[in-house]
CSV table of C-alpha atoms and ligand atoms in Angstrom, one decimal:
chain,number,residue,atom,x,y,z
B,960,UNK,CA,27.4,11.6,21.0
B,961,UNK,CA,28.2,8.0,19.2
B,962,UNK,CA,29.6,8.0,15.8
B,963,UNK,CA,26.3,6.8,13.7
B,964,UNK,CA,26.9,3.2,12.4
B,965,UNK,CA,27.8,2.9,8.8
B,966,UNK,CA,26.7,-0.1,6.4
B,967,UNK,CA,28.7,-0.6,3.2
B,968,UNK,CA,26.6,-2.6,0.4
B,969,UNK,CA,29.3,-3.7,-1.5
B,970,UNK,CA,29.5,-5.1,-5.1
B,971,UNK,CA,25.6,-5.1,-6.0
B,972,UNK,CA,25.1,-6.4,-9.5
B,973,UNK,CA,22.6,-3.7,-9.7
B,974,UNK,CA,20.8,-0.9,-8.4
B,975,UNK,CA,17.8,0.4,-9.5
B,976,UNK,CA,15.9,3.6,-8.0
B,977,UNK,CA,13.6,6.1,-9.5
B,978,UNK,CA,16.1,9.5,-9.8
B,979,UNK,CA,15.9,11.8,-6.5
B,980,UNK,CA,15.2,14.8,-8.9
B,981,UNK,CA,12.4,13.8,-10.9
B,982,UNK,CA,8.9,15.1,-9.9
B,983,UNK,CA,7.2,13.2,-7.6
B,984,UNK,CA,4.6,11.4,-8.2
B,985,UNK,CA,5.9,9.8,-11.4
B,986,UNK,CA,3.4,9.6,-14.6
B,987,UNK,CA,3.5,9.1,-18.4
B,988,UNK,CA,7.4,9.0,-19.9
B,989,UNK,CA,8.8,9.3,-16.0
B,990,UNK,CA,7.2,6.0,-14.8
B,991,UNK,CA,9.7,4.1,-16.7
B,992,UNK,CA,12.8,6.0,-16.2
B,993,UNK,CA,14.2,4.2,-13.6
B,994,UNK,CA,18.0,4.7,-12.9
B,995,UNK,CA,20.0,1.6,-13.1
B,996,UNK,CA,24.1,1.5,-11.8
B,997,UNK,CA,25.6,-1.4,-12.7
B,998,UNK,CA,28.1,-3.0,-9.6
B,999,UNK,CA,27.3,-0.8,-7.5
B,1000,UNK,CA,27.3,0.4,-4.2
B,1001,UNK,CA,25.1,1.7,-1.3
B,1002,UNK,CA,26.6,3.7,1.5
B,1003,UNK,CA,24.2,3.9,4.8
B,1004,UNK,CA,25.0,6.4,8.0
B,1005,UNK,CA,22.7,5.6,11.0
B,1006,UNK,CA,19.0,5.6,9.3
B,1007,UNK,CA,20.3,7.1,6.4
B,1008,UNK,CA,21.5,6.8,2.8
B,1009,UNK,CA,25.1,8.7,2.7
B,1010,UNK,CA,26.2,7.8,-1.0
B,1011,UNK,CA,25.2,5.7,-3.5
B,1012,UNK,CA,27.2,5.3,-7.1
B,1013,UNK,CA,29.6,2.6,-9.2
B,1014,UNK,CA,31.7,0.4,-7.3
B,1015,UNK,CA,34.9,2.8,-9.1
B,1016,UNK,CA,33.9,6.0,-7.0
B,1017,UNK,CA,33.7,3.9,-3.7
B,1018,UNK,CA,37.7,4.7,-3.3
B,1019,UNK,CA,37.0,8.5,-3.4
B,1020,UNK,CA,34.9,8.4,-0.5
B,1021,UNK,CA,36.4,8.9,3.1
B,1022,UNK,CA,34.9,5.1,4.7
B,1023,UNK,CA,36.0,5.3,8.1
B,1024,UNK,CA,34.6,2.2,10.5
B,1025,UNK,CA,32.2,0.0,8.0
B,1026,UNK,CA,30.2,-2.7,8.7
B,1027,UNK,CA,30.4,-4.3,5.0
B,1028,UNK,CA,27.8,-6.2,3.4
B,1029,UNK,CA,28.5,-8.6,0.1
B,1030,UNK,CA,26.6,-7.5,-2.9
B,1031,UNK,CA,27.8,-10.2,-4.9
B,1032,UNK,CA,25.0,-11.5,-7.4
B,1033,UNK,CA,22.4,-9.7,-5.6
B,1034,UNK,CA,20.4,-6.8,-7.2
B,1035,UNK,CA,19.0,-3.5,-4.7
B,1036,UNK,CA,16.2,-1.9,-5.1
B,1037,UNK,CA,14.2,0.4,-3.0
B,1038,UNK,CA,12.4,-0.8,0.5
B,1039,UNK,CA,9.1,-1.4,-1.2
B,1040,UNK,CA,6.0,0.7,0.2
B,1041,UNK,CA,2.4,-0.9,0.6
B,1042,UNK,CA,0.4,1.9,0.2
B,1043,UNK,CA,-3.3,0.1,1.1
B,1044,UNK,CA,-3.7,-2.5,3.4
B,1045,UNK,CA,-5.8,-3.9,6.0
B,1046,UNK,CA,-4.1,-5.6,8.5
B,1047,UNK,CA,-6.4,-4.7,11.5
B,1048,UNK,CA,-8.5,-7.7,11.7
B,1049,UNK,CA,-8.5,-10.9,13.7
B,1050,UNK,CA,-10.0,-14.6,12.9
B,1051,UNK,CA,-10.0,-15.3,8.8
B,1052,UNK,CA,-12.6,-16.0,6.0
B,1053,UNK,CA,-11.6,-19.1,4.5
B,1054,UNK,CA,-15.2,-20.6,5.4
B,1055,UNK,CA,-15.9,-17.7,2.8
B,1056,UNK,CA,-13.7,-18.8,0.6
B,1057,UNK,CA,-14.5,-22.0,0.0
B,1058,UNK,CA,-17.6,-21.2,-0.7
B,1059,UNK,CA,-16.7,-17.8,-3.7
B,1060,UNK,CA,-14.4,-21.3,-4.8
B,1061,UNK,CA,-17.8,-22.7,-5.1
B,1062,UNK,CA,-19.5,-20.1,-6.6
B,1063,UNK,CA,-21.3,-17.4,-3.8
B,1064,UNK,CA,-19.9,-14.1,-5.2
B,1065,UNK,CA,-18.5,-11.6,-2.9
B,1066,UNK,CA,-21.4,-9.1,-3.1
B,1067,UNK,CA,-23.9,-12.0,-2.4
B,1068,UNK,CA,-22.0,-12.5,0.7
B,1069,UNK,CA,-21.7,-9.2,2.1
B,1070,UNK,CA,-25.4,-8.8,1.4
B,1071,UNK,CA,-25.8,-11.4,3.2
B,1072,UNK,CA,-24.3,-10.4,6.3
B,1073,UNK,CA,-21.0,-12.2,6.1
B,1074,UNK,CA,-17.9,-11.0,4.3
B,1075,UNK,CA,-16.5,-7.4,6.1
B,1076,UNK,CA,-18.9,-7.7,8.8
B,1077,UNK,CA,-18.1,-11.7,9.5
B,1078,UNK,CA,-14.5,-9.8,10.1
B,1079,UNK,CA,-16.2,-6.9,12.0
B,1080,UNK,CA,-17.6,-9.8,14.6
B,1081,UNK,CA,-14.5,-11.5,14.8
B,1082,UNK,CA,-12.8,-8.4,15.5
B,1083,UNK,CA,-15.0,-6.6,18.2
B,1084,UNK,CA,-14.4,-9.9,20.2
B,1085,UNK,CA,-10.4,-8.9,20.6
B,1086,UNK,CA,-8.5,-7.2,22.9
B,1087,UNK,CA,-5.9,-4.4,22.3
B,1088,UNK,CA,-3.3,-7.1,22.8
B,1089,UNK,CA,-4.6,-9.6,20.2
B,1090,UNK,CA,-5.2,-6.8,17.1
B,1091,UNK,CA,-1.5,-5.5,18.2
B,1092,UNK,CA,0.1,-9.2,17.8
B,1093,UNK,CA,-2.0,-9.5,14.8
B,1094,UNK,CA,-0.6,-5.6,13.0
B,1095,UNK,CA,2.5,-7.0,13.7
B,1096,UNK,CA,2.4,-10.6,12.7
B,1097,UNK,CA,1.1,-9.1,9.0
B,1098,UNK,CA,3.8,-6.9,9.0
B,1099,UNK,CA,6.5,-8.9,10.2
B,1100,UNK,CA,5.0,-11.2,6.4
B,1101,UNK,CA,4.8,-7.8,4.6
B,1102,UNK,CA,8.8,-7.3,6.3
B,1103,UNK,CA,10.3,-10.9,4.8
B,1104,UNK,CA,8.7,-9.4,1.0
B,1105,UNK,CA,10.6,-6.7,1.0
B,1106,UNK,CA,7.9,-4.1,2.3
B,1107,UNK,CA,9.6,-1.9,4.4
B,1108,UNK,CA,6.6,1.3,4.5
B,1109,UNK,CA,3.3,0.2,5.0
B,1110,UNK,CA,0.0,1.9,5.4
B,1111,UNK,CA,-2.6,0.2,7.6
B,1112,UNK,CA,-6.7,0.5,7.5
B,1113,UNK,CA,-9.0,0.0,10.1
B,1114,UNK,CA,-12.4,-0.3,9.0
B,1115,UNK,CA,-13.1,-3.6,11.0
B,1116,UNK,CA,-13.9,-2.3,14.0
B,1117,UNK,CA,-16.3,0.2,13.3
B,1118,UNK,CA,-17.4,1.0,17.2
B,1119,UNK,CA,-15.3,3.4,18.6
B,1120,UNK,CA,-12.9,1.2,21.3
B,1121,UNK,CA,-12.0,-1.4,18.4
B,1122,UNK,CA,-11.7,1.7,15.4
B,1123,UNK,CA,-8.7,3.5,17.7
B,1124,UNK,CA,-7.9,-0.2,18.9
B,1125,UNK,CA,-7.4,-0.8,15.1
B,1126,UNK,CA,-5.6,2.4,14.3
B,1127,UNK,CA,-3.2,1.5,17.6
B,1128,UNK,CA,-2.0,-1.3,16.7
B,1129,UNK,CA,-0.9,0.0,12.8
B,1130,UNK,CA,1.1,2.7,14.6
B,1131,UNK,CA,2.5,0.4,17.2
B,1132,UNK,CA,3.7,-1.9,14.0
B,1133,UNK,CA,5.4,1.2,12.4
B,1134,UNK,CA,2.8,1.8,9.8
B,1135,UNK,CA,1.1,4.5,9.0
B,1136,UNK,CA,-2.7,4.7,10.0
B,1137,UNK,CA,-5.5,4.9,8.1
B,1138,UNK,CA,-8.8,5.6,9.6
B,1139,UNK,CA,-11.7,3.3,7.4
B,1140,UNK,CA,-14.6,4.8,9.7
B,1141,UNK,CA,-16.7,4.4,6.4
B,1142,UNK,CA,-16.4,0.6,5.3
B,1143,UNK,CA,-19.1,-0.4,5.9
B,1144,UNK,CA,-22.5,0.0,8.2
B,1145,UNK,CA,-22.7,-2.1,11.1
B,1146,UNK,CA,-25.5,-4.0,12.1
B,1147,UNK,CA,-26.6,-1.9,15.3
B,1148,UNK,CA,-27.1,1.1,12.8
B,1149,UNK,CA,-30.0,0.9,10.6
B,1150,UNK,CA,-29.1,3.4,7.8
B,1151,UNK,CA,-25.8,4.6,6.4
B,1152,UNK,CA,-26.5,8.4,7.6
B,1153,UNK,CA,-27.1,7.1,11.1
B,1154,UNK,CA,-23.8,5.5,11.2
B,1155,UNK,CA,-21.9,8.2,10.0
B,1156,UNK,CA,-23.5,10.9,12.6
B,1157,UNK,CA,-22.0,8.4,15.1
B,1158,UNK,CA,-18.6,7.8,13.6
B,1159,UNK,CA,-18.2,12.0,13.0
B,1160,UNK,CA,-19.2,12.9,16.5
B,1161,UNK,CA,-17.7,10.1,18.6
B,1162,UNK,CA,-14.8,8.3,16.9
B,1163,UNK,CA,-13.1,11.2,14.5
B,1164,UNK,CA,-11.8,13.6,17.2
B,1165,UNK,CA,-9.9,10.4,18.2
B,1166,UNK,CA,-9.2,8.8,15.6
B,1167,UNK,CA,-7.7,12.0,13.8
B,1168,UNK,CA,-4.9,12.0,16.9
B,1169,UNK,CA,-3.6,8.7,15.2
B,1170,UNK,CA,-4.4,8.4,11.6
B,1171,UNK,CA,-3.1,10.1,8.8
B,1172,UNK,CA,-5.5,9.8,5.9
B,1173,UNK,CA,-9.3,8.7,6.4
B,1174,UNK,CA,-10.8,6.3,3.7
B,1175,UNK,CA,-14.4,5.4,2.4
B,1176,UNK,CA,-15.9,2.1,0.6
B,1177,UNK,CA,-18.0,4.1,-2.0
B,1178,UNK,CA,-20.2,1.3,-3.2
B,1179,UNK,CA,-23.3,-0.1,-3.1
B,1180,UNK,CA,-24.2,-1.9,-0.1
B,1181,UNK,CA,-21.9,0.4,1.4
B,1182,UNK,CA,-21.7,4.4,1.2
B,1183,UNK,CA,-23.2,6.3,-1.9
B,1184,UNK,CA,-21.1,9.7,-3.7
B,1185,UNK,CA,-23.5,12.0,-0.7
B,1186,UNK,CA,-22.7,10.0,2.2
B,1187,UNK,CA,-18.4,9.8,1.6
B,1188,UNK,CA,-18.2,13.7,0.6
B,1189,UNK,CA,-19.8,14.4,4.3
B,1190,UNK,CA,-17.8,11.7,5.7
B,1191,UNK,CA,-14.0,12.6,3.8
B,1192,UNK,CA,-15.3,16.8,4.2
B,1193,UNK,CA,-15.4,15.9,7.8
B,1194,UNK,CA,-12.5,13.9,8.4
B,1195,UNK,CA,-10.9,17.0,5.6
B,1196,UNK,CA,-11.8,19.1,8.4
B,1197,UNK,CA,-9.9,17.7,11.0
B,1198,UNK,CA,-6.7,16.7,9.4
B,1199,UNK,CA,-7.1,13.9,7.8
B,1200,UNK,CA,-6.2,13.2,4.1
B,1201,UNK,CA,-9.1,12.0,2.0
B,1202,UNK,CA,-8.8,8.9,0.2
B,1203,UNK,CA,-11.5,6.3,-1.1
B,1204,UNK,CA,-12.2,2.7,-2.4
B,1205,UNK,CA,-13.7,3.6,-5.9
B,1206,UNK,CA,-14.9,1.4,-8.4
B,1207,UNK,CA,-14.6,-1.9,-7.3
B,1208,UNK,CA,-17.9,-3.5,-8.1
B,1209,UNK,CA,-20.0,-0.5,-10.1
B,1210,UNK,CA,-19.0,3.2,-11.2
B,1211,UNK,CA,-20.8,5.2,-8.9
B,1212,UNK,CA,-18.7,8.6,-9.4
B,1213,UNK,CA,-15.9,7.6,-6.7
B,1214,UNK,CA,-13.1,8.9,-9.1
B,1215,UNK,CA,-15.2,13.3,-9.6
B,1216,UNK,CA,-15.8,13.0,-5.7
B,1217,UNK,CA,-12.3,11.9,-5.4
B,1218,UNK,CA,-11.2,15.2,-7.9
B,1219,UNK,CA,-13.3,17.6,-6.1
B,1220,UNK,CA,-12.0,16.6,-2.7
B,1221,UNK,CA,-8.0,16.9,-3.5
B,1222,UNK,CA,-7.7,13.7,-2.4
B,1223,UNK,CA,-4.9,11.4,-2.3
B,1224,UNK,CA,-6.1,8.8,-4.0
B,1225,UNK,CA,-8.7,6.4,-5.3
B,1226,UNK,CA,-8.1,3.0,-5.4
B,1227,UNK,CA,-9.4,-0.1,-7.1
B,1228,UNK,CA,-11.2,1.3,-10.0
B,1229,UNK,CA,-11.6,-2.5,-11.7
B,1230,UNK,CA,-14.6,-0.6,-13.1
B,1231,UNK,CA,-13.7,2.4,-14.1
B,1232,UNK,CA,-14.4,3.7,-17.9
B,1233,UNK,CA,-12.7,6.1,-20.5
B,1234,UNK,CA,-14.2,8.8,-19.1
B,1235,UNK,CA,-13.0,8.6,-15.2
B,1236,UNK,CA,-9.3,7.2,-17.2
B,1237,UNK,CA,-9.7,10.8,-18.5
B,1238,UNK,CA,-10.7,12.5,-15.6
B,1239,UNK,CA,-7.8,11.2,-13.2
B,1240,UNK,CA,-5.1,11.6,-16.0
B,1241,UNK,CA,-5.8,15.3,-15.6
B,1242,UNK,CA,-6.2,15.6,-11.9
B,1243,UNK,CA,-3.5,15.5,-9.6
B,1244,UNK,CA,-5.6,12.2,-7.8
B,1245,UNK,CA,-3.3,8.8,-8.1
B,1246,UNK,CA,-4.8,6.0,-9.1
B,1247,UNK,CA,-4.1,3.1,-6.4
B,1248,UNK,CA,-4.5,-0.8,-8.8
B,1249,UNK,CA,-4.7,-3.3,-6.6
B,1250,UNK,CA,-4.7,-6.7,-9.2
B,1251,UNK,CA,-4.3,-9.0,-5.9
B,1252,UNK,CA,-7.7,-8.4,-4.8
B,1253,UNK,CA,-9.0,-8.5,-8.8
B,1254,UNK,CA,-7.2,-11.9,-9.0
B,1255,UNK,CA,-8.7,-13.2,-5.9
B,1256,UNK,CA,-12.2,-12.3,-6.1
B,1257,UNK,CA,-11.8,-13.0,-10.3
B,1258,UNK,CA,-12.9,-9.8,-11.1
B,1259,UNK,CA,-11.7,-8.0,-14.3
B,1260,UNK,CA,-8.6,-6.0,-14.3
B,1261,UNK,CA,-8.4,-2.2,-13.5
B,1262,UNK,CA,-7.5,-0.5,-16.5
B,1263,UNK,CA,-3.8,0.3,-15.6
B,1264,UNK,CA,-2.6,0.5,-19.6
B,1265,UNK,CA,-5.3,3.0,-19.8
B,1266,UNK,CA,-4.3,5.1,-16.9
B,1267,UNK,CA,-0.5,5.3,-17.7
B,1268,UNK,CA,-1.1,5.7,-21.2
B,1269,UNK,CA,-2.8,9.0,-20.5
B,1270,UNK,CA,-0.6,10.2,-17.7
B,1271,UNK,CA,-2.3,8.9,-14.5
B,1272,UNK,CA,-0.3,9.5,-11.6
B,1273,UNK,CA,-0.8,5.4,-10.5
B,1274,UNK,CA,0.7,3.4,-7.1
B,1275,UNK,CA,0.4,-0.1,-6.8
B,1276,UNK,CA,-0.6,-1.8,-3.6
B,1277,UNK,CA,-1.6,-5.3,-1.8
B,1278,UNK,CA,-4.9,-4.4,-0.7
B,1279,UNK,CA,-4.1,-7.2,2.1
B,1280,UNK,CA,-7.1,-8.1,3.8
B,1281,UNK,CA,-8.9,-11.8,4.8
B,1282,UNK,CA,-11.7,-11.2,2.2
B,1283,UNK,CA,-10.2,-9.7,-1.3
B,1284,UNK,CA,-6.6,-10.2,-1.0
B,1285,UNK,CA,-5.5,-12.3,1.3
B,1286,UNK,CA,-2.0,-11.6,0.0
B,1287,UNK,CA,1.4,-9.6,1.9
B,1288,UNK,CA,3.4,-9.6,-1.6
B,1289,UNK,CA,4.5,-6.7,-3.2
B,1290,UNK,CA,6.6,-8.8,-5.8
B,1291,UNK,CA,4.0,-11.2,-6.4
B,1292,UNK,CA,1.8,-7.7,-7.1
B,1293,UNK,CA,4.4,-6.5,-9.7
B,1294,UNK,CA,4.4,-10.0,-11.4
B,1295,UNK,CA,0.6,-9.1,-11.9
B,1296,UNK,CA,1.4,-5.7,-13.1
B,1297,UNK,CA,3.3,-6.8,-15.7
B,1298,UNK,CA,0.9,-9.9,-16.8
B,1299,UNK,CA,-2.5,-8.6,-16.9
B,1300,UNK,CA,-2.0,-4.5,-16.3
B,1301,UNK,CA,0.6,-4.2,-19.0
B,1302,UNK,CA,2.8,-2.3,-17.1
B,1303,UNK,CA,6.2,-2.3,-17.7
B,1304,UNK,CA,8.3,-3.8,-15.0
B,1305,UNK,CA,10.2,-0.5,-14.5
B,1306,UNK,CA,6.3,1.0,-14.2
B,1307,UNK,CA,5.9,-1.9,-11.7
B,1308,UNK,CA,8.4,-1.2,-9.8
B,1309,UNK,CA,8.2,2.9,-10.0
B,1310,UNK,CA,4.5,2.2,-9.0
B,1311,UNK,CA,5.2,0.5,-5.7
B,1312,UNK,CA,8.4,2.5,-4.8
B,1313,UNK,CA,7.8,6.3,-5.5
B,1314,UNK,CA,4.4,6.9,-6.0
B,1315,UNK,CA,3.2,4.8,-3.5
B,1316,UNK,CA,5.6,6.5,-0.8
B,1317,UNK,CA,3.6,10.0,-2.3
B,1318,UNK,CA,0.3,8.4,-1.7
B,1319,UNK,CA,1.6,8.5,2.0
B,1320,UNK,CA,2.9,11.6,2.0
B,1321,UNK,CA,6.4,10.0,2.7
B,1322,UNK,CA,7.6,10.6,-1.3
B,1323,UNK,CA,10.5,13.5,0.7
B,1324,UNK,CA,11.8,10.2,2.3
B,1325,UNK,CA,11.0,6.8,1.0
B,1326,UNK,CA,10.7,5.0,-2.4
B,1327,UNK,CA,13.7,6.1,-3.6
B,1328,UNK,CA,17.4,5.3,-2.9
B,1329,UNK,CA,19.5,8.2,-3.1
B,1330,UNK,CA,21.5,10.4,-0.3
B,1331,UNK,CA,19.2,12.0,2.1
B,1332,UNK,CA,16.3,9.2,1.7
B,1333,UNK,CA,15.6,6.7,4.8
B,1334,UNK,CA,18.1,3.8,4.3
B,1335,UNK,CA,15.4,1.2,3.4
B,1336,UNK,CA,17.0,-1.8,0.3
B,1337,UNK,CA,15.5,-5.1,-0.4
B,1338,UNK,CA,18.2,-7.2,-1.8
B,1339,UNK,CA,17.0,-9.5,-4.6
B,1340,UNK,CA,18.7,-12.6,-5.4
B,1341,UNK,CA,18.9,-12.3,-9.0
B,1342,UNK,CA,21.2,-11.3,-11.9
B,1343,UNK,CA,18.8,-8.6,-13.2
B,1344,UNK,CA,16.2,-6.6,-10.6
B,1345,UNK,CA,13.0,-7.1,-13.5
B,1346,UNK,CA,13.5,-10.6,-12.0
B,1347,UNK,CA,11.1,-9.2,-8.9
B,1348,UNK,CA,8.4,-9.2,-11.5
B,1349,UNK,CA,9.3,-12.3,-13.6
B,1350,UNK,CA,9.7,-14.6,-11.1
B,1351,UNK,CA,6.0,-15.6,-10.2
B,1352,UNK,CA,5.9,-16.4,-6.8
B,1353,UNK,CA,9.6,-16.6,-6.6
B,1354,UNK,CA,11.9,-16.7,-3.5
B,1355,UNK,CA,14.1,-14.2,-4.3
B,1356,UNK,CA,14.4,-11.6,-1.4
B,1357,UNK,CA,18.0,-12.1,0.1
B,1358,UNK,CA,18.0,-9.4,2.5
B,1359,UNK,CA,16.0,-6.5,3.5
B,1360,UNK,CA,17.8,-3.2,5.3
B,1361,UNK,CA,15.7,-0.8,6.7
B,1362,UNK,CA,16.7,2.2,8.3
B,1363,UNK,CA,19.8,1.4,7.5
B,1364,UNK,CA,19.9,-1.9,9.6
B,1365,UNK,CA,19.4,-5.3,8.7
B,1366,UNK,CA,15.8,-6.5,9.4
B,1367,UNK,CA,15.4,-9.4,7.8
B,1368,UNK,CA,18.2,-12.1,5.8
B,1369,UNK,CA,17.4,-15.5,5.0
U,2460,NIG,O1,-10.4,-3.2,-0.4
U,2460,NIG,N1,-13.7,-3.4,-0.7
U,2460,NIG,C1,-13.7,-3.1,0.4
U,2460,NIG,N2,-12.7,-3.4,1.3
U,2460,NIG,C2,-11.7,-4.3,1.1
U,2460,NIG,C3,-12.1,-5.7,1.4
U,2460,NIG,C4,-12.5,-6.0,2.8
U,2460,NIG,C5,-12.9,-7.4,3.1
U,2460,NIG,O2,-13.4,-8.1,2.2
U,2460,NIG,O3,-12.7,-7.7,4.2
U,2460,NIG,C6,-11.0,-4.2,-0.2
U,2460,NIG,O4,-11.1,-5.0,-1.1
U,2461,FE,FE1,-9.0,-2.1,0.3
């Protein structure tokens, strides 16, 4: 057998990592404690991180054959990890949006038949080729900002062909699949219920070969608290790791049915009061903030301040989607952590790193830069790494290594 290649990134200014011993997922004190070597190095064997340290240990290791990699002025972090997306969708809504720029809200427009299920149509009329070149299109965008784990929904399908289409095409992109079998009710169906005894009997048994985690839009116009406990206890049932959209719109007890069910997450919670803050500080539950999608749609802020404050386990994500968050950046979602969720940019950064790799159940391999992890860096162009939140908008990804290889330098 081959030698595995080695990568030496030599010289970094800075690298920043939450520490490989602390318990995963990261709340209260924890979420800021990021490690931070100064001119330092990263050593990478085949996929993996070997060694990690100051630039004065590097001697003590035994090198061998090297590829080297100049550090010079640039600043590592971890491969950031999207932990909620929606890349499964073809066509766009910027009809739509125009017309929320004019005014229409987003619930008006779902009521009204457009919004997700203006998406749904667009989608059902796609083949297995177009969704695939679409995944990966929307990942190769998530790739060049430094997201090098993403989880993908479907949810824009929602007939059986186009919901394992969906799910397809996030696994043949490398992400990690989530099935959305409850996002919304599709015009053929006239009732919520009705749906779901369809998407239980015919889609879950194949959807639960590819996904990971199954998810559910508790809201109204959507699915009520009695509707996503059948569908999650179901989807529990055959494997799948319960998640939900909560609190988005109205607080319709997303975050106890979330609690009861052990799941993963809840995410959005822009609506979310002292007393579900409370509730998920205590529960093992983390709290996904998504300020993209708040920011686009001009909704208020999740309480994120809140949430930390009281030891909430929380994750950052995109929510990238053509409706709510038409956005692929991680960084440009940190810069919003830090000016309208109050996070800290070490909170930031934890919260899109660590605890969004445990979201995924991937916290044993990614989010964190240490020997054993996956060899995943993004290499920031900057003196300091807390420019990846202070930069608004900025262009400062110089590299990203994943798996220990290059995948994208400008
Ligand atoms: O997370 N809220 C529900 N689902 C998505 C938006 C989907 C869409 O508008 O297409 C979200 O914001
Ligand atoms: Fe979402």
């Amino acid at each position: 057998m081959s030698e595995p290649s080695r990568l030496l990134v030599r010289d970094l200014a800075q690298l920043v990592t939450a520490p490989l011993g602390a318990s995963v997922p990261l709340r209260g004190p924890a979420l800021r404690e990021l490690e931070v070597v100064e001119d330092a190095f990263v050593l990478c064997e085949g996929a993996t991180v070997a060694a990690t340290g100051p630039m004065r240990e590097l001697g003590a290791l035994e090198l061998g054959a090297v590829e080297e990699l100049d550090g010079s002025g640039l600043c590592a972090i971890p491969g950031l990890v999207d932990c909620h997306t929606h890349p499964a969708f073809l066509g766009d809504r910027v009809e739509e949006f125009a017309l929320r720029a004019g005014g229409a809200s987003y619930e008006e427009l779902h009521a009204a038949g457009g919004g997700i299920l203006s998406t749904v149509r667009a989608t059902r009329a796609g083949s297995q080729d177009e969704l695939n070149a679409a995944v990966r299109s929307h990942a190769d965008s998530m790739l060049r900002a430094g997201t090098t784990t993403f989880e993908g929904k479907s949810g824009y399908g929602l007939d059986r062909d186009t919901e394992l289409a969906s799910l397809e095409a996030v696994a043949a992109a490398g992400g990690v699949p989530t099935w959305l079998g409850a996002h919304a009710v599709p015009p053929e169906f006239g009732d919520a219920d009705d749906y779901l005894d369809f998407a239980l009997a015919e889609v879950l048994p194949a959807a639960a070969e590819v996904a990971v985690a199954a998810d559910v839009f508790v809201e109204e116009g959507a699915f009520d608290v009695k509707q996503a406990r059948r569908y999650l206890t179901a989807c529990r049932e055959a494997g799948l790791a319960p998640r939900l959209h909560g609190d988005q719109f109205n607080e319709l007890g997303a975050v106890e049915l979330a609690i009861e069910l052990g799941a993963r997450s809840v995410d959005h919670l822009e609506a979310t009061g002292d007393d579900g803050v409370r509730a998920l500080a205590a529960s093992e539950v983390t709290a996904v903030l998504l300020p993209a999608s708040a920011l686009f749609l001009d909704r208020p802020m999740p309480p994120a301040r809140a949430l930390a404050d009281a030891g909430a386990a929380v994750a950052l994500a995109t929510d990238f989607n053509p409706g709510s968050a038409f956005c692929e950046s991680l960084p440009l979602v940190c810069s919003l952590a830090c000016t309208q969720l109050h996070l800290a940019p070490t909170e930031a950064l934890a919260a899109c790193t660590v605890n969004a790799a445990h979201v995924l159940g991937l916290a044993e391999r990614c989010g964190r830069v240490g020997p054993g992890q996956d060899a995943d860096l993004v290499l920031l162009d900057a003196p300091d790494w807390r420019h990846l939140a202070y930069h608004l908008g900025g262009d400062l990804i110089a590299a990203v290594i994943r798996r220990g290889a290059v995948a994208w330098a400008r």
